[in-house]
Amino acid sequence: MEPLWELAVRLGAPVFNLLLPGSRIFLPYLAGAFLLAFLVYLARAAEAPGPAEGVRHGFLDFCFTRRIYAHRSALVDYRFYAANSLLKAFGLVPVLVGVPLVAEVTAGWLAALAPAGPSTVGAAPATAGLPVGPLVQFGYTLALLVALDGGLFVAHYLQHRVPVLWEFHKVHHSAQVLTPITLYRMHPVDDILAGTSTALAMGAVVGAFNWRYGGDVAEFLVAGLNPGLFLFYLLGYNLRHSHIWLAYPRWLSGLLISPAQHQIHHSSAAVHFNKNLGFIFSFWDRMAGTLHLPTKPEPITFGLGGGQDDQYDGVIALYTLPFRKAARRMLGPAPGRRPARRGGPNRPPPCPPAP
């Protein structure tokens, strides 16, 4: 019976994601976004001239607009989400490197470079363990959150700057409308790159703390997640892939990526391209020169622009088209074939040189 149950669990992965705190569409996270969307709606209704439409009917129409959730692009998202969930459930998206392996290698390197630990010469080896209190645990938890975010930023930056990687990342940016399911519109190659980058960053932190404290440091957790990540998901994360504009005050947007900033990232306008690459923190974008702070709601057309979005019109195309385009980039166009245009008429090339 156990194999049958395991098979049922794997096949039910697209639905079970709603019940798992580690999933970004965990029901409480969706509920948090729903509540914030309601507050945004009330604020807009208060600003609108004349009597506002009935809150319940008006809000549901505002939040779940049919022209968005029944859009052809959204329908592709739903099918691609189901297919990708099954691929991951059956282990068909490989993990190139894991946090434990990187942590072990990091701790070994540090031990070889400074076998007596970071204190004084002749002191007890770091692996003997040093006192671990709440302050150390807090530092460890925060360091892991920053490492996770930094790893994701590096992967995202490369996806936008390396032409071959951009071909796979185009899958995500080809969405013409945004819904919470759009976040899963990621090619497996994108997932492999992001997973590898975050494993390297987080593994280095784990290894350093293991070397310093002998493996006795434990991360603070909420529902099995880093508390910062849990709060980030709970407080409106799913609005970033939506049509609902929620911008933070300018001072806060300089620290955290707001839903509005990520919507700008999906814009096909030249002024928005390659902007707001961060996941949680926006200081990475400030350091990389890719930060765009909105001062007011900006009109946004989502997608790649230049008519490219129509090429990504089905699940098979989302999986296979990037490989064909990446191969053409690496091998060059076939003899007698004109090189494909890289952008729309009002859009810069998707992969401009790094500054």
Coordinates of C-alpha atoms in Angstrom, one line a residue:
M1 CA 0.0 0.0 0.0
E2 CA 2.9 2.4 0.7
P3 CA 4.0 2.6 -2.9
L4 CA 0.4 3.4 -4.0
W5 CA 0.2 6.1 -1.3
E6 CA 3.5 7.6 -2.3
L7 CA 2.4 7.6 -5.9
A8 CA -0.8 9.4 -4.9
V9 CA 1.1 12.0 -3.0
R10 CA 3.4 12.6 -5.9
L11 CA 0.5 12.9 -8.4
G12 CA -1.3 15.2 -6.0
A13 CA 1.7 17.6 -5.6
P14 CA 0.0 20.5 -7.5
V15 CA -2.8 20.5 -4.9
F16 CA -0.8 19.6 -1.8
N17 CA 1.4 22.7 -2.4
L18 CA -1.6 24.6 -0.9
L19 CA -1.1 22.8 2.4
L20 CA 2.7 23.0 2.7
P21 CA 4.3 26.0 4.5
G22 CA 7.4 25.6 2.3
S23 CA 5.2 26.3 -0.8
R24 CA 4.8 29.9 -1.8
I25 CA 1.1 29.3 -2.4
F26 CA 0.5 27.9 1.0
L27 CA -3.1 28.8 1.9
P28 CA -2.2 31.3 4.7
Y29 CA 0.1 33.1 2.3
L30 CA -2.7 33.4 -0.2
A31 CA -5.0 34.6 2.6
G32 CA -2.4 37.3 3.6
A33 CA -2.3 38.5 0.0
F34 CA -6.1 38.5 -0.2
L35 CA -6.3 40.6 3.0
L36 CA -3.8 43.2 1.7
A37 CA -5.6 43.3 -1.7
F38 CA -8.8 44.1 0.2
L39 CA -7.1 47.0 2.0
V40 CA -5.8 48.2 -1.4
Y41 CA -9.3 48.0 -2.8
L42 CA -10.8 50.0 0.2
A43 CA -8.1 52.7 -0.2
R44 CA -8.9 53.0 -3.9
A45 CA -12.6 53.0 -3.3
A46 CA -12.2 55.8 -0.8
E47 CA -10.2 57.9 -3.3
A48 CA -12.7 57.3 -6.2
P49 CA -15.2 60.1 -6.9
G50 CA -18.9 59.4 -6.3
P51 CA -20.4 56.4 -4.5
A52 CA -18.2 53.2 -4.6
E53 CA -19.6 50.0 -5.9
G54 CA -20.7 47.4 -3.2
V55 CA -17.5 46.3 -1.4
R56 CA -18.1 42.5 -1.7
H57 CA -19.1 42.4 -5.4
G58 CA -16.7 45.1 -6.4
F59 CA -13.7 43.6 -4.5
L60 CA -14.1 40.2 -6.0
D61 CA -14.2 41.7 -9.4
F62 CA -11.2 43.8 -8.6
C63 CA -9.2 40.9 -7.2
F64 CA -10.2 38.1 -9.5
T65 CA -10.6 39.8 -12.8
R66 CA -11.8 37.4 -15.4
R67 CA -9.8 39.0 -18.2
I68 CA -6.6 38.1 -16.2
Y69 CA -7.4 34.8 -14.6
A70 CA -9.0 33.4 -17.8
H71 CA -6.4 35.0 -20.1
R72 CA -4.6 32.6 -22.5
S73 CA -1.3 33.3 -20.8
A74 CA -2.8 32.4 -17.4
L75 CA -4.2 29.2 -18.7
V76 CA -0.7 28.2 -20.0
D77 CA 0.6 29.0 -16.5
Y78 CA -1.9 26.6 -14.8
R79 CA -0.9 23.7 -17.1
F80 CA 2.8 24.5 -16.8
Y81 CA 2.5 24.6 -13.0
A82 CA 0.9 21.2 -12.9
A83 CA 3.6 19.7 -15.2
N84 CA 6.5 21.3 -13.3
S85 CA 5.1 20.2 -10.0
L86 CA 5.0 16.6 -11.2
L87 CA 8.5 16.8 -12.6
K88 CA 9.8 18.0 -9.2
A89 CA 7.6 15.5 -7.3
F90 CA 9.2 12.6 -9.2
G91 CA 12.7 14.0 -8.9
L92 CA 13.1 14.8 -12.6
V93 CA 14.6 18.3 -11.8
P94 CA 18.2 17.4 -10.7
V95 CA 19.8 19.0 -7.7
L96 CA 23.4 19.7 -8.6
V97 CA 24.7 20.6 -5.2
G98 CA 23.1 20.7 -1.7
V99 CA 23.6 22.8 1.4
P100 CA 25.0 20.0 3.5
L101 CA 27.8 19.2 1.0
V102 CA 28.8 22.9 0.6
A103 CA 28.7 23.2 4.4
E104 CA 31.0 20.3 4.9
V105 CA 33.4 21.5 2.3
T106 CA 33.4 25.0 3.8
A107 CA 33.9 23.8 7.4
G108 CA 36.8 21.6 6.1
W109 CA 38.5 24.5 4.3
L110 CA 38.2 26.7 7.3
A111 CA 39.5 24.0 9.7
A112 CA 42.5 23.5 7.4
L113 CA 43.2 27.2 7.2
A114 CA 42.8 27.9 10.9
P115 CA 42.7 24.7 12.8
A116 CA 42.8 26.4 16.2
G117 CA 39.6 28.4 15.4
P118 CA 39.2 32.2 15.1
S119 CA 40.1 33.0 18.7
T120 CA 43.7 32.9 19.9
V121 CA 46.7 30.7 19.0
G122 CA 46.7 27.5 21.1
A123 CA 42.9 27.8 21.9
A124 CA 40.7 24.8 21.7
P125 CA 39.7 23.8 18.2
A126 CA 36.5 25.4 16.9
T127 CA 34.9 22.0 16.5
A128 CA 35.0 21.6 20.3
G129 CA 32.1 23.9 20.4
L130 CA 31.7 27.4 21.8
P131 CA 28.7 28.7 23.9
V132 CA 25.7 29.2 21.7
G133 CA 23.0 31.6 23.0
P134 CA 19.9 33.3 21.5
L135 CA 22.1 36.1 20.0
V136 CA 24.2 33.6 18.1
Q137 CA 21.0 31.8 16.9
F138 CA 19.5 35.1 15.8
G139 CA 22.7 36.0 13.9
Y140 CA 22.7 32.5 12.3
T141 CA 19.1 32.8 11.3
L142 CA 19.6 36.3 9.8
A143 CA 22.8 35.2 8.0
L144 CA 20.9 32.3 6.4
L145 CA 18.1 34.6 5.2
V146 CA 20.6 37.0 3.7
A147 CA 22.5 34.2 2.1
L148 CA 19.4 32.7 0.6
D149 CA 18.4 36.1 -0.8
G150 CA 21.9 36.8 -2.1
G151 CA 22.1 33.5 -3.8
L152 CA 18.8 34.1 -5.6
F153 CA 19.9 37.6 -6.6
V154 CA 23.1 36.3 -8.2
A155 CA 21.2 33.6 -10.1
H156 CA 18.6 36.2 -11.2
Y157 CA 21.3 38.7 -12.3
L158 CA 23.0 36.0 -14.4
Q159 CA 19.7 35.0 -15.9
H160 CA 19.3 38.6 -17.2
R161 CA 23.0 39.2 -18.2
V162 CA 24.1 35.9 -19.7
P163 CA 22.5 35.5 -23.1
V164 CA 22.1 31.7 -23.0
L165 CA 20.6 31.8 -19.5
W166 CA 18.3 34.6 -20.6
E167 CA 16.7 32.3 -23.2
F168 CA 15.5 30.0 -20.4
H169 CA 14.5 32.9 -18.2
K170 CA 12.4 34.3 -21.0
V171 CA 9.8 31.6 -20.1
H172 CA 9.0 33.5 -16.9
H173 CA 9.0 36.9 -18.5
S174 CA 6.8 35.8 -21.4
A175 CA 3.7 35.9 -19.1
Q176 CA 1.3 38.5 -20.5
V177 CA -0.7 38.6 -17.2
L178 CA 0.4 37.9 -13.7
T179 CA -1.3 35.6 -11.2
P180 CA 0.1 33.9 -8.1
I181 CA 0.7 30.8 -10.3
T182 CA 2.9 32.8 -12.6
L183 CA 5.7 32.4 -10.0
Y184 CA 5.9 28.8 -11.1
R185 CA 6.3 29.7 -14.7
M186 CA 10.0 28.9 -14.4
H187 CA 12.0 26.6 -16.7
P188 CA 13.7 23.7 -14.9
V189 CA 17.1 25.2 -16.0
D190 CA 16.2 28.3 -14.1
D191 CA 15.3 26.2 -11.0
I192 CA 18.6 24.3 -11.2
L193 CA 20.6 27.6 -11.4
A194 CA 18.7 29.2 -8.5
G195 CA 19.0 26.1 -6.4
T196 CA 22.7 25.8 -7.0
S197 CA 23.4 29.4 -6.3
T198 CA 21.4 29.4 -3.0
A199 CA 23.0 26.1 -1.9
L200 CA 26.4 27.6 -2.4
A201 CA 25.6 30.8 -0.4
M202 CA 23.7 29.1 2.4
G203 CA 26.1 26.2 2.6
A204 CA 29.0 28.6 3.1
V205 CA 27.1 30.2 6.1
V206 CA 26.2 26.8 7.6
G207 CA 29.8 25.6 7.2
A208 CA 31.3 28.8 8.7
F209 CA 29.0 28.5 11.8
N210 CA 29.6 24.8 12.1
W211 CA 33.4 25.4 12.1
R212 CA 33.0 28.2 14.6
Y213 CA 30.5 26.6 17.0
G214 CA 31.1 22.9 16.4
G215 CA 27.8 22.3 14.6
D216 CA 25.7 23.3 17.7
V217 CA 23.9 26.3 16.2
A218 CA 20.2 25.8 15.3
E219 CA 18.2 28.1 13.1
F220 CA 15.1 29.7 14.6
L221 CA 12.1 28.3 12.6
V222 CA 8.4 29.1 12.1
A223 CA 6.4 26.3 10.5
G224 CA 9.7 24.8 9.4
L225 CA 10.9 28.0 7.7
N226 CA 13.2 30.9 8.5
P227 CA 11.0 33.4 10.3
G228 CA 12.0 36.2 7.9
L229 CA 11.0 34.1 4.9
F230 CA 7.8 33.1 6.6
L231 CA 6.8 36.7 7.2
F232 CA 7.8 37.7 3.7
Y233 CA 5.5 35.1 2.2
L234 CA 2.7 35.9 4.6
L235 CA 2.7 39.7 4.1
G236 CA 1.7 40.0 0.5
Y237 CA 4.3 38.0 -1.4
N238 CA 1.7 36.6 -3.8
L239 CA 0.7 40.2 -4.8
R240 CA 4.0 40.5 -6.7
H241 CA 2.6 38.3 -9.4
S242 CA -0.7 40.0 -9.7
H243 CA -2.3 43.1 -11.2
I244 CA -2.8 44.7 -7.8
W245 CA -0.3 47.6 -7.2
L246 CA 1.1 47.7 -3.7
A247 CA 4.1 49.9 -3.3
Y248 CA 5.9 50.5 0.0
P249 CA 7.1 53.9 1.3
R250 CA 10.2 54.9 -0.5
W251 CA 12.4 54.3 2.6
L252 CA 11.1 50.8 2.9
S253 CA 11.4 50.1 -0.8
G254 CA 15.1 50.8 -0.4
L255 CA 15.3 47.8 1.9
L256 CA 12.6 45.4 0.8
I257 CA 11.3 44.6 -2.7
S258 CA 7.6 45.5 -2.8
P259 CA 5.0 43.8 -5.0
A260 CA 4.9 46.9 -7.2
Q261 CA 8.7 46.7 -7.7
H262 CA 8.5 43.2 -8.9
Q263 CA 5.6 44.0 -11.2
I264 CA 7.9 46.7 -12.7
H265 CA 10.5 43.9 -13.2
H266 CA 8.0 42.1 -15.5
S267 CA 7.3 45.3 -17.5
S268 CA 8.1 45.3 -21.2
A269 CA 9.0 49.0 -21.1
A270 CA 12.6 49.8 -21.9
V271 CA 12.9 52.0 -18.7
H272 CA 12.0 49.0 -16.5
F273 CA 14.1 46.3 -18.2
N274 CA 16.6 44.5 -15.9
K275 CA 15.4 46.4 -12.9
N276 CA 14.5 45.1 -9.4
L277 CA 16.1 41.7 -9.6
G278 CA 15.9 41.2 -5.9
F279 CA 13.8 38.6 -4.1
I280 CA 13.4 39.9 -0.5
F281 CA 16.0 42.7 -0.1
S282 CA 16.5 45.6 -2.5
F283 CA 20.0 46.6 -1.3
W284 CA 21.4 44.0 -3.8
D285 CA 19.8 46.0 -6.6
R286 CA 21.2 49.3 -5.2
M287 CA 24.7 47.8 -5.2
A288 CA 24.3 46.4 -8.7
G289 CA 22.7 49.6 -10.1
T290 CA 19.4 47.8 -11.0
L291 CA 17.1 49.4 -8.4
H292 CA 14.0 51.2 -9.6
L293 CA 11.9 52.9 -6.9
P294 CA 8.4 53.8 -8.1
T295 CA 7.1 57.2 -6.8
K296 CA 3.5 56.5 -8.1
P297 CA 1.6 53.8 -9.9
E298 CA 3.1 53.3 -13.3
P299 CA 1.3 51.8 -16.4
I300 CA 2.8 48.4 -17.1
T301 CA 2.4 46.0 -20.0
F302 CA 3.7 42.6 -18.9
G303 CA 5.7 40.4 -21.2
L304 CA 8.8 40.3 -23.4
G305 CA 7.5 42.9 -25.9
G306 CA 8.1 42.9 -29.7
G307 CA 5.5 40.1 -30.3
Q308 CA 7.8 37.5 -28.7
D309 CA 5.3 36.4 -26.1
D310 CA 3.1 34.6 -28.7
Q311 CA 5.9 32.1 -29.2
Y312 CA 5.5 30.8 -25.6
D313 CA 1.9 29.7 -26.2
G314 CA 1.9 26.2 -24.7
V315 CA 3.6 23.9 -22.2
I316 CA 5.7 22.1 -24.8
A317 CA 6.9 25.4 -26.2
L318 CA 7.9 26.6 -22.7
Y319 CA 10.0 23.5 -22.2
T320 CA 11.6 23.2 -25.6
L321 CA 11.8 26.7 -27.1
P322 CA 14.6 27.9 -24.8
F323 CA 16.8 24.9 -25.7
R324 CA 16.4 25.8 -29.4
K325 CA 17.0 29.5 -28.9
A326 CA 20.0 28.8 -26.6
A327 CA 21.5 26.4 -29.2
R328 CA 21.1 29.1 -31.9
R329 CA 22.9 31.6 -29.6
M330 CA 25.8 29.2 -29.0
L331 CA 26.1 27.8 -32.6
G332 CA 25.0 30.8 -34.5
P333 CA 22.2 31.0 -37.1
A334 CA 21.9 28.3 -39.8
P335 CA 23.6 29.2 -43.2
G336 CA 21.4 31.5 -45.1
R337 CA 19.2 32.4 -42.2
R338 CA 19.0 35.9 -40.9
P339 CA 19.8 36.3 -37.2
A340 CA 16.6 36.6 -35.1
R341 CA 15.8 39.9 -33.6
R342 CA 16.6 40.1 -29.9
G343 CA 14.0 42.6 -28.8
G344 CA 11.0 44.6 -29.8
P345 CA 11.1 47.9 -31.7
N346 CA 11.0 49.9 -28.5
R347 CA 12.9 47.6 -26.3
P348 CA 16.7 47.3 -25.8
P349 CA 18.4 43.9 -26.4
P350 CA 17.4 41.5 -23.6
C351 CA 21.0 41.0 -22.6
P352 CA 22.8 44.3 -22.7
P353 CA 26.5 44.2 -21.5
A354 CA 26.9 44.3 -17.8
P355 CA 27.9 47.8 -16.5

